[in-house]
Amino acid sequence: MTDQERYLSAHIQERLAAEAYELGIRVDVRGDVVHLHGEVVSEERRRAVEDAARVAAGGREICNELHVVAVPEPDAEERIS
């Protein structure tokens, strides 16, 4: 990855944290394509991350490889002793 690609990757990750409230997304920039890797809890979150990345990517193509992972509701209230 070139210095310019590393800079853009960091810039996009900052944008994802500030606007999409996602910290665990890996951003790889390869040429004119931005690849998003990681897990989110819903399709809505997946789209929000892609939208925020698209704004920060300056017209580059976005390859959204995020996976939606279902987080089940707890069966019962958790007790803390």
PDB file of N, CA and C in Angstrom:
ATOM      1  N   MET A   1       0.853  -1.165   0.000  1.00  0.00           N
ATOM      2  CA  MET A   1       0.000   0.000   0.000  1.00  0.00           C
ATOM      3  C   MET A   1       0.908   1.239   0.000  1.00  0.00           C
ATOM      4  N   THR A   2       0.602   2.184  -0.848  1.00  0.00           N
ATOM      5  CA  THR A   2       1.383   3.417  -0.924  1.00  0.00           C
ATOM      6  C   THR A   2       1.033   4.347   0.239  1.00  0.00           C
ATOM      7  N   ASP A   3       1.848   5.381   0.416  1.00  0.00           N
ATOM      8  CA  ASP A   3       1.563   6.356   1.474  1.00  0.00           C
ATOM      9  C   ASP A   3       0.220   7.035   1.245  1.00  0.00           C
ATOM     10  N   GLN A   4      -0.095   7.347   0.003  1.00  0.00           N
ATOM     11  CA  GLN A   4      -1.368   7.990  -0.319  1.00  0.00           C
ATOM     12  C   GLN A   4      -2.538   7.060   0.014  1.00  0.00           C
ATOM     13  N   GLU A   5      -2.400   5.769  -0.296  1.00  0.00           N
ATOM     14  CA  GLU A   5      -3.455   4.798   0.017  1.00  0.00           C
ATOM     15  C   GLU A   5      -3.607   4.637   1.520  1.00  0.00           C
ATOM     16  N   ARG A   6      -2.498   4.619   2.272  1.00  0.00           N
ATOM     17  CA  ARG A   6      -2.563   4.532   3.740  1.00  0.00           C
ATOM     18  C   ARG A   6      -3.250   5.766   4.325  1.00  0.00           C
ATOM     19  N   TYR A   7      -2.924   6.933   3.796  1.00  0.00           N
ATOM     20  CA  TYR A   7      -3.544   8.163   4.272  1.00  0.00           C
ATOM     21  C   TYR A   7      -5.053   8.130   4.025  1.00  0.00           C
ATOM     22  N   LEU A   8      -5.457   7.745   2.819  1.00  0.00           N
ATOM     23  CA  LEU A   8      -6.879   7.679   2.494  1.00  0.00           C
ATOM     24  C   LEU A   8      -7.584   6.654   3.368  1.00  0.00           C
ATOM     25  N   SER A   9      -6.943   5.518   3.588  1.00  0.00           N
ATOM     26  CA  SER A   9      -7.525   4.484   4.444  1.00  0.00           C
ATOM     27  C   SER A   9      -7.774   5.028   5.852  1.00  0.00           C
ATOM     28  N   ALA A  10      -6.794   5.732   6.416  1.00  0.00           N
ATOM     29  CA  ALA A  10      -6.943   6.313   7.752  1.00  0.00           C
ATOM     30  C   ALA A  10      -8.031   7.386   7.759  1.00  0.00           C
ATOM     31  N   HIS A  11      -8.086   8.186   6.714  1.00  0.00           N
ATOM     32  CA  HIS A  11      -9.105   9.232   6.603  1.00  0.00           C
ATOM     33  C   HIS A  11     -10.507   8.614   6.589  1.00  0.00           C
ATOM     34  N   ILE A  12     -10.680   7.557   5.827  1.00  0.00           N
ATOM     35  CA  ILE A  12     -11.991   6.895   5.750  1.00  0.00           C
ATOM     36  C   ILE A  12     -12.348   6.276   7.099  1.00  0.00           C
ATOM     37  N   GLN A  13     -11.376   5.650   7.769  1.00  0.00           N
ATOM     38  CA  GLN A  13     -11.652   5.061   9.080  1.00  0.00           C
ATOM     39  C   GLN A  13     -12.069   6.122  10.089  1.00  0.00           C
ATOM     40  N   GLU A  14     -11.443   7.292  10.050  1.00  0.00           N
ATOM     41  CA  GLU A  14     -11.857   8.391  10.926  1.00  0.00           C
ATOM     42  C   GLU A  14     -13.297   8.804  10.631  1.00  0.00           C
ATOM     43  N   ARG A  15     -13.633   8.861   9.367  1.00  0.00           N
ATOM     44  CA  ARG A  15     -14.992   9.243   8.959  1.00  0.00           C
ATOM     45  C   ARG A  15     -16.004   8.206   9.443  1.00  0.00           C
ATOM     46  N   LEU A  16     -15.647   6.920   9.337  1.00  0.00           N
ATOM     47  CA  LEU A  16     -16.551   5.856   9.791  1.00  0.00           C
ATOM     48  C   LEU A  16     -16.780   5.954  11.297  1.00  0.00           C
ATOM     49  N   ALA A  17     -15.750   6.286  12.038  1.00  0.00           N
ATOM     50  CA  ALA A  17     -15.894   6.428  13.492  1.00  0.00           C
ATOM     51  C   ALA A  17     -16.758   7.644  13.834  1.00  0.00           C
ATOM     52  N   ALA A  18     -16.543   8.749  13.138  1.00  0.00           N
ATOM     53  CA  ALA A  18     -17.239   9.992  13.463  1.00  0.00           C
ATOM     54  C   ALA A  18     -18.685  10.021  12.979  1.00  0.00           C
ATOM     55  N   GLU A  19     -18.946   9.433  11.825  1.00  0.00           N
ATOM     56  CA  GLU A  19     -20.275   9.561  11.227  1.00  0.00           C
ATOM     57  C   GLU A  19     -21.117   8.296  11.297  1.00  0.00           C
ATOM     58  N   ALA A  20     -20.472   7.141  11.176  1.00  0.00           N
ATOM     59  CA  ALA A  20     -21.224   5.882  11.204  1.00  0.00           C
ATOM     60  C   ALA A  20     -21.081   5.184  12.560  1.00  0.00           C
ATOM     61  N   TYR A  21     -20.251   5.746  13.434  1.00  0.00           N
ATOM     62  CA  TYR A  21     -20.032   5.201  14.778  1.00  0.00           C
ATOM     63  C   TYR A  21     -19.561   3.752  14.748  1.00  0.00           C
ATOM     64  N   GLU A  22     -18.701   3.449  13.791  1.00  0.00           N
ATOM     65  CA  GLU A  22     -18.140   2.104  13.661  1.00  0.00           C
ATOM     66  C   GLU A  22     -16.632   2.184  13.798  1.00  0.00           C
ATOM     67  N   LEU A  23     -16.081   1.414  14.734  1.00  0.00           N
ATOM     68  CA  LEU A  23     -14.643   1.436  14.979  1.00  0.00           C
ATOM     69  C   LEU A  23     -13.927   0.194  14.463  1.00  0.00           C
ATOM     70  N   GLY A  24     -14.650  -0.882  14.265  1.00  0.00           N
ATOM     71  CA  GLY A  24     -14.009  -2.145  13.926  1.00  0.00           C
ATOM     72  C   GLY A  24     -13.981  -2.478  12.447  1.00  0.00           C
ATOM     73  N   ILE A  25     -14.078  -1.481  11.594  1.00  0.00           N
ATOM     74  CA  ILE A  25     -14.096  -1.730  10.159  1.00  0.00           C
ATOM     75  C   ILE A  25     -12.687  -1.553   9.604  1.00  0.00           C
ATOM     76  N   ARG A  26     -12.204  -2.556   8.879  1.00  0.00           N
ATOM     77  CA  ARG A  26     -10.903  -2.456   8.218  1.00  0.00           C
ATOM     78  C   ARG A  26     -11.109  -1.865   6.832  1.00  0.00           C
ATOM     79  N   VAL A  27     -10.301  -0.887   6.486  1.00  0.00           N
ATOM     80  CA  VAL A  27     -10.393  -0.221   5.190  1.00  0.00           C
ATOM     81  C   VAL A  27      -9.088  -0.455   4.443  1.00  0.00           C
ATOM     82  N   ASP A  28      -9.182  -1.076   3.277  1.00  0.00           N
ATOM     83  CA  ASP A  28      -8.023  -1.285   2.414  1.00  0.00           C
ATOM     84  C   ASP A  28      -8.247  -0.519   1.124  1.00  0.00           C
ATOM     85  N   VAL A  29      -7.273   0.283   0.740  1.00  0.00           N
ATOM     86  CA  VAL A  29      -7.343   1.020  -0.515  1.00  0.00           C
ATOM     87  C   VAL A  29      -6.342   0.396  -1.466  1.00  0.00           C
ATOM     88  N   ARG A  30      -6.843  -0.026  -2.617  1.00  0.00           N
ATOM     89  CA  ARG A  30      -5.989  -0.611  -3.658  1.00  0.00           C
ATOM     90  C   ARG A  30      -6.286   0.117  -4.959  1.00  0.00           C
ATOM     91  N   GLY A  31      -5.411   1.034  -5.303  1.00  0.00           N
ATOM     92  CA  GLY A  31      -5.637   1.827  -6.502  1.00  0.00           C
ATOM     93  C   GLY A  31      -6.845   2.725  -6.312  1.00  0.00           C
ATOM     94  N   ASP A  32      -7.819   2.579  -7.200  1.00  0.00           N
ATOM     95  CA  ASP A  32      -9.034   3.404  -7.134  1.00  0.00           C
ATOM     96  C   ASP A  32     -10.194   2.681  -6.466  1.00  0.00           C
ATOM     97  N   VAL A  33      -9.916   1.576  -5.753  1.00  0.00           N
ATOM     98  CA  VAL A  33     -10.979   0.803  -5.113  1.00  0.00           C
ATOM     99  C   VAL A  33     -10.752   0.770  -3.607  1.00  0.00           C
ATOM    100  N   VAL A  34     -11.809   1.077  -2.861  1.00  0.00           N
ATOM    101  CA  VAL A  34     -11.785   1.036  -1.396  1.00  0.00           C
ATOM    102  C   VAL A  34     -12.543  -0.209  -0.957  1.00  0.00           C
ATOM    103  N   HIS A  35     -11.871  -1.082  -0.208  1.00  0.00           N
ATOM    104  CA  HIS A  35     -12.478  -2.326   0.281  1.00  0.00           C
ATOM    105  C   HIS A  35     -12.803  -2.164   1.761  1.00  0.00           C
ATOM    106  N   LEU A  36     -14.033  -2.486   2.117  1.00  0.00           N
ATOM    107  CA  LEU A  36     -14.485  -2.441   3.507  1.00  0.00           C
ATOM    108  C   LEU A  36     -14.631  -3.860   4.024  1.00  0.00           C
ATOM    109  N   HIS A  37     -13.996  -4.171   5.153  1.00  0.00           N
ATOM    110  CA  HIS A  37     -14.036  -5.511   5.746  1.00  0.00           C
ATOM    111  C   HIS A  37     -14.451  -5.396   7.208  1.00  0.00           C
ATOM    112  N   GLY A  38     -15.235  -6.345   7.668  1.00  0.00           N
ATOM    113  CA  GLY A  38     -15.616  -6.380   9.070  1.00  0.00           C
ATOM    114  C   GLY A  38     -17.036  -6.870   9.238  1.00  0.00           C
ATOM    115  N   GLU A  39     -17.549  -6.664  10.440  1.00  0.00           N
ATOM    116  CA  GLU A  39     -18.893  -7.126  10.781  1.00  0.00           C
ATOM    117  C   GLU A  39     -19.717  -5.981  11.346  1.00  0.00           C
ATOM    118  N   VAL A  40     -20.978  -5.971  10.990  1.00  0.00           N
ATOM    119  CA  VAL A  40     -21.944  -5.008  11.520  1.00  0.00           C
ATOM    120  C   VAL A  40     -23.187  -5.781  11.950  1.00  0.00           C
ATOM    121  N   VAL A  41     -24.076  -5.125  12.711  1.00  0.00           N
ATOM    122  CA  VAL A  41     -25.212  -5.835  13.300  1.00  0.00           C
ATOM    123  C   VAL A  41     -26.472  -5.829  12.439  1.00  0.00           C
ATOM    124  N   SER A  42     -26.489  -5.048  11.356  1.00  0.00           N
ATOM    125  CA  SER A  42     -27.700  -5.018  10.530  1.00  0.00           C
ATOM    126  C   SER A  42     -27.363  -4.542   9.115  1.00  0.00           C
ATOM    127  N   GLU A  43     -28.278  -4.787   8.220  1.00  0.00           N
ATOM    128  CA  GLU A  43     -28.123  -4.307   6.849  1.00  0.00           C
ATOM    129  C   GLU A  43     -28.135  -2.781   6.823  1.00  0.00           C
ATOM    130  N   GLU A  44     -28.909  -2.176   7.698  1.00  0.00           N
ATOM    131  CA  GLU A  44     -28.945  -0.717   7.801  1.00  0.00           C
ATOM    132  C   GLU A  44     -27.572  -0.160   8.179  1.00  0.00           C
ATOM    133  N   ARG A  45     -26.888  -0.787   9.142  1.00  0.00           N
ATOM    134  CA  ARG A  45     -25.541  -0.367   9.543  1.00  0.00           C
ATOM    135  C   ARG A  45     -24.563  -0.567   8.386  1.00  0.00           C
ATOM    136  N   ARG A  46     -24.741  -1.659   7.645  1.00  0.00           N
ATOM    137  CA  ARG A  46     -23.871  -1.937   6.493  1.00  0.00           C
ATOM    138  C   ARG A  46     -23.976  -0.813   5.468  1.00  0.00           C
ATOM    139  N   ARG A  47     -25.202  -0.366   5.201  1.00  0.00           N
ATOM    140  CA  ARG A  47     -25.406   0.728   4.246  1.00  0.00           C
ATOM    141  C   ARG A  47     -24.864   2.047   4.789  1.00  0.00           C
ATOM    142  N   ALA A  48     -25.032   2.303   6.087  1.00  0.00           N
ATOM    143  CA  ALA A  48     -24.542   3.544   6.694  1.00  0.00           C
ATOM    144  C   ALA A  48     -23.017   3.630   6.604  1.00  0.00           C
ATOM    145  N   VAL A  49     -22.352   2.508   6.833  1.00  0.00           N
ATOM    146  CA  VAL A  49     -20.891   2.481   6.730  1.00  0.00           C
ATOM    147  C   VAL A  49     -20.470   2.734   5.285  1.00  0.00           C
ATOM    148  N   GLU A  50     -21.129   2.079   4.352  1.00  0.00           N
ATOM    149  CA  GLU A  50     -20.792   2.282   2.941  1.00  0.00           C
ATOM    150  C   GLU A  50     -21.021   3.737   2.530  1.00  0.00           C
ATOM    151  N   ASP A  51     -22.119   4.326   2.951  1.00  0.00           N
ATOM    152  CA  ASP A  51     -22.417   5.714   2.604  1.00  0.00           C
ATOM    153  C   ASP A  51     -21.351   6.664   3.145  1.00  0.00           C
ATOM    154  N   ALA A  52     -20.952   6.471   4.400  1.00  0.00           N
ATOM    155  CA  ALA A  52     -19.925   7.330   5.000  1.00  0.00           C
ATOM    156  C   ALA A  52     -18.582   7.145   4.288  1.00  0.00           C
ATOM    157  N   ALA A  53     -18.258   5.915   3.932  1.00  0.00           N
ATOM    158  CA  ALA A  53     -17.009   5.645   3.212  1.00  0.00           C
ATOM    159  C   ALA A  53     -17.039   6.273   1.827  1.00  0.00           C
ATOM    160  N   ARG A  54     -18.176   6.198   1.171  1.00  0.00           N
ATOM    161  CA  ARG A  54     -18.307   6.754  -0.182  1.00  0.00           C
ATOM    162  C   ARG A  54     -18.036   8.260  -0.179  1.00  0.00           C
ATOM    163  N   VAL A  55     -18.552   8.971   0.813  1.00  0.00           N
ATOM    164  CA  VAL A  55     -18.332  10.419   0.906  1.00  0.00           C
ATOM    165  C   VAL A  55     -16.842  10.708   1.086  1.00  0.00           C
ATOM    166  N   ALA A  56     -16.180   9.939   1.951  1.00  0.00           N
ATOM    167  CA  ALA A  56     -14.762  10.180   2.254  1.00  0.00           C
ATOM    168  C   ALA A  56     -13.829   9.695   1.151  1.00  0.00           C
ATOM    169  N   ALA A  57     -14.303   8.807   0.289  1.00  0.00           N
ATOM    170  CA  ALA A  57     -13.432   8.172  -0.711  1.00  0.00           C
ATOM    171  C   ALA A  57     -13.185   9.033  -1.940  1.00  0.00           C
ATOM    172  N   GLY A  58     -13.849  10.146  -2.054  1.00  0.00           N
ATOM    173  CA  GLY A  58     -13.577  11.050  -3.157  1.00  0.00           C
ATOM    174  C   GLY A  58     -13.820  10.469  -4.536  1.00  0.00           C
ATOM    175  N   GLY A  59     -14.922   9.754  -4.709  1.00  0.00           N
ATOM    176  CA  GLY A  59     -15.282   9.236  -6.021  1.00  0.00           C
ATOM    177  C   GLY A  59     -14.708   7.871  -6.362  1.00  0.00           C
ATOM    178  N   ARG A  60     -13.949   7.295  -5.462  1.00  0.00           N
ATOM    179  CA  ARG A  60     -13.411   5.954  -5.726  1.00  0.00           C
ATOM    180  C   ARG A  60     -14.512   4.910  -5.583  1.00  0.00           C
ATOM    181  N   GLU A  61     -14.304   3.785  -6.227  1.00  0.00           N
ATOM    182  CA  GLU A  61     -15.258   2.679  -6.140  1.00  0.00           C
ATOM    183  C   GLU A  61     -15.203   2.069  -4.739  1.00  0.00           C
ATOM    184  N   ILE A  62     -16.361   1.699  -4.209  1.00  0.00           N
ATOM    185  CA  ILE A  62     -16.444   1.062  -2.894  1.00  0.00           C
ATOM    186  C   ILE A  62     -16.806  -0.404  -3.086  1.00  0.00           C
ATOM    187  N   CYS A  63     -15.998  -1.287  -2.514  1.00  0.00           N
ATOM    188  CA  CYS A  63     -16.284  -2.720  -2.515  1.00  0.00           C
ATOM    189  C   CYS A  63     -16.662  -3.085  -1.079  1.00  0.00           C
ATOM    190  N   ASN A  64     -17.959  -3.188  -0.831  1.00  0.00           N
ATOM    191  CA  ASN A  64     -18.475  -3.420   0.512  1.00  0.00           C
ATOM    192  C   ASN A  64     -18.482  -4.913   0.803  1.00  0.00           C
ATOM    193  N   GLU A  65     -17.511  -5.358   1.580  1.00  0.00           N
ATOM    194  CA  GLU A  65     -17.386  -6.764   1.958  1.00  0.00           C
ATOM    195  C   GLU A  65     -17.745  -6.973   3.429  1.00  0.00           C
ATOM    196  N   LEU A  66     -18.576  -6.070   3.961  1.00  0.00           N
ATOM    197  CA  LEU A  66     -19.008  -6.187   5.353  1.00  0.00           C
ATOM    198  C   LEU A  66     -20.019  -7.315   5.502  1.00  0.00           C
ATOM    199  N   HIS A  67     -19.940  -8.019   6.607  1.00  0.00           N
ATOM    200  CA  HIS A  67     -20.874  -9.110   6.903  1.00  0.00           C
ATOM    201  C   HIS A  67     -21.832  -8.669   7.998  1.00  0.00           C
ATOM    202  N   VAL A  68     -23.094  -9.002   7.820  1.00  0.00           N
ATOM    203  CA  VAL A  68     -24.096  -8.732   8.841  1.00  0.00           C
ATOM    204  C   VAL A  68     -24.145  -9.936   9.771  1.00  0.00           C
ATOM    205  N   VAL A  69     -23.923  -9.676  11.044  1.00  0.00           N
ATOM    206  CA  VAL A  69     -23.922 -10.731  12.054  1.00  0.00           C
ATOM    207  C   VAL A  69     -25.091 -10.479  12.991  1.00  0.00           C
ATOM    208  N   ALA A  70     -25.973 -11.435  13.062  1.00  0.00           N
ATOM    209  CA  ALA A  70     -27.145 -11.290  13.930  1.00  0.00           C
ATOM    210  C   ALA A  70     -26.713 -11.364  15.391  1.00  0.00           C
ATOM    211  N   VAL A  71     -27.206 -10.431  16.166  1.00  0.00           N
ATOM    212  CA  VAL A  71     -26.945 -10.414  17.609  1.00  0.00           C
ATOM    213  C   VAL A  71     -28.279 -10.697  18.284  1.00  0.00           C
ATOM    214  N   PRO A  72     -28.447 -11.918  18.800  1.00  0.00           N
ATOM    215  CA  PRO A  72     -29.738 -12.273  19.396  1.00  0.00           C
ATOM    216  C   PRO A  72     -29.995 -11.522  20.699  1.00  0.00           C
ATOM    217  N   GLU A  73     -31.267 -11.318  20.968  1.00  0.00           N
ATOM    218  CA  GLU A  73     -31.675 -10.723  22.241  1.00  0.00           C
ATOM    219  C   GLU A  73     -31.386 -11.726  23.357  1.00  0.00           C
ATOM    220  N   PRO A  74     -31.044 -11.244  24.535  1.00  0.00           N
ATOM    221  CA  PRO A  74     -30.811 -12.168  25.654  1.00  0.00           C
ATOM    222  C   PRO A  74     -32.095 -12.894  26.036  1.00  0.00           C
ATOM    223  N   ASP A  75     -31.935 -14.126  26.492  1.00  0.00           N
ATOM    224  CA  ASP A  75     -33.092 -14.934  26.900  1.00  0.00           C
ATOM    225  C   ASP A  75     -33.739 -14.413  28.187  1.00  0.00           C
ATOM    226  N   ALA A  76     -32.896 -13.905  29.081  1.00  0.00           N
ATOM    227  CA  ALA A  76     -33.386 -13.418  30.364  1.00  0.00           C
ATOM    228  C   ALA A  76     -32.519 -12.256  30.827  1.00  0.00           C
ATOM    229  N   GLU A  77     -32.992 -11.602  31.853  1.00  0.00           N
ATOM    230  CA  GLU A  77     -32.224 -10.487  32.410  1.00  0.00           C
ATOM    231  C   GLU A  77     -30.951 -11.024  33.051  1.00  0.00           C
ATOM    232  N   GLU A  78     -29.867 -10.354  32.794  1.00  0.00           N
ATOM    233  CA  GLU A  78     -28.575 -10.774  33.377  1.00  0.00           C
ATOM    234  C   GLU A  78     -28.468 -10.241  34.801  1.00  0.00           C
ATOM    235  N   ARG A  79     -28.092 -11.118  35.700  1.00  0.00           N
ATOM    236  CA  ARG A  79     -27.929 -10.715  37.089  1.00  0.00           C
ATOM    237  C   ARG A  79     -26.445 -10.549  37.400  1.00  0.00           C
ATOM    238  N   ILE A  80     -26.133  -9.437  38.025  1.00  0.00           N
ATOM    239  CA  ILE A  80     -24.762  -9.176  38.419  1.00  0.00           C
ATOM    240  C   ILE A  80     -24.693  -9.255  39.934  1.00  0.00           C
ATOM    241  N   SER A  81     -23.822 -10.102  40.432  1.00  0.00           N
ATOM    242  CA  SER A  81     -23.729 -10.317  41.890  1.00  0.00           C
ATOM    243  C   SER A  81     -22.868  -9.275  42.543  1.00  0.00           C
TER     244      SER A  81
END
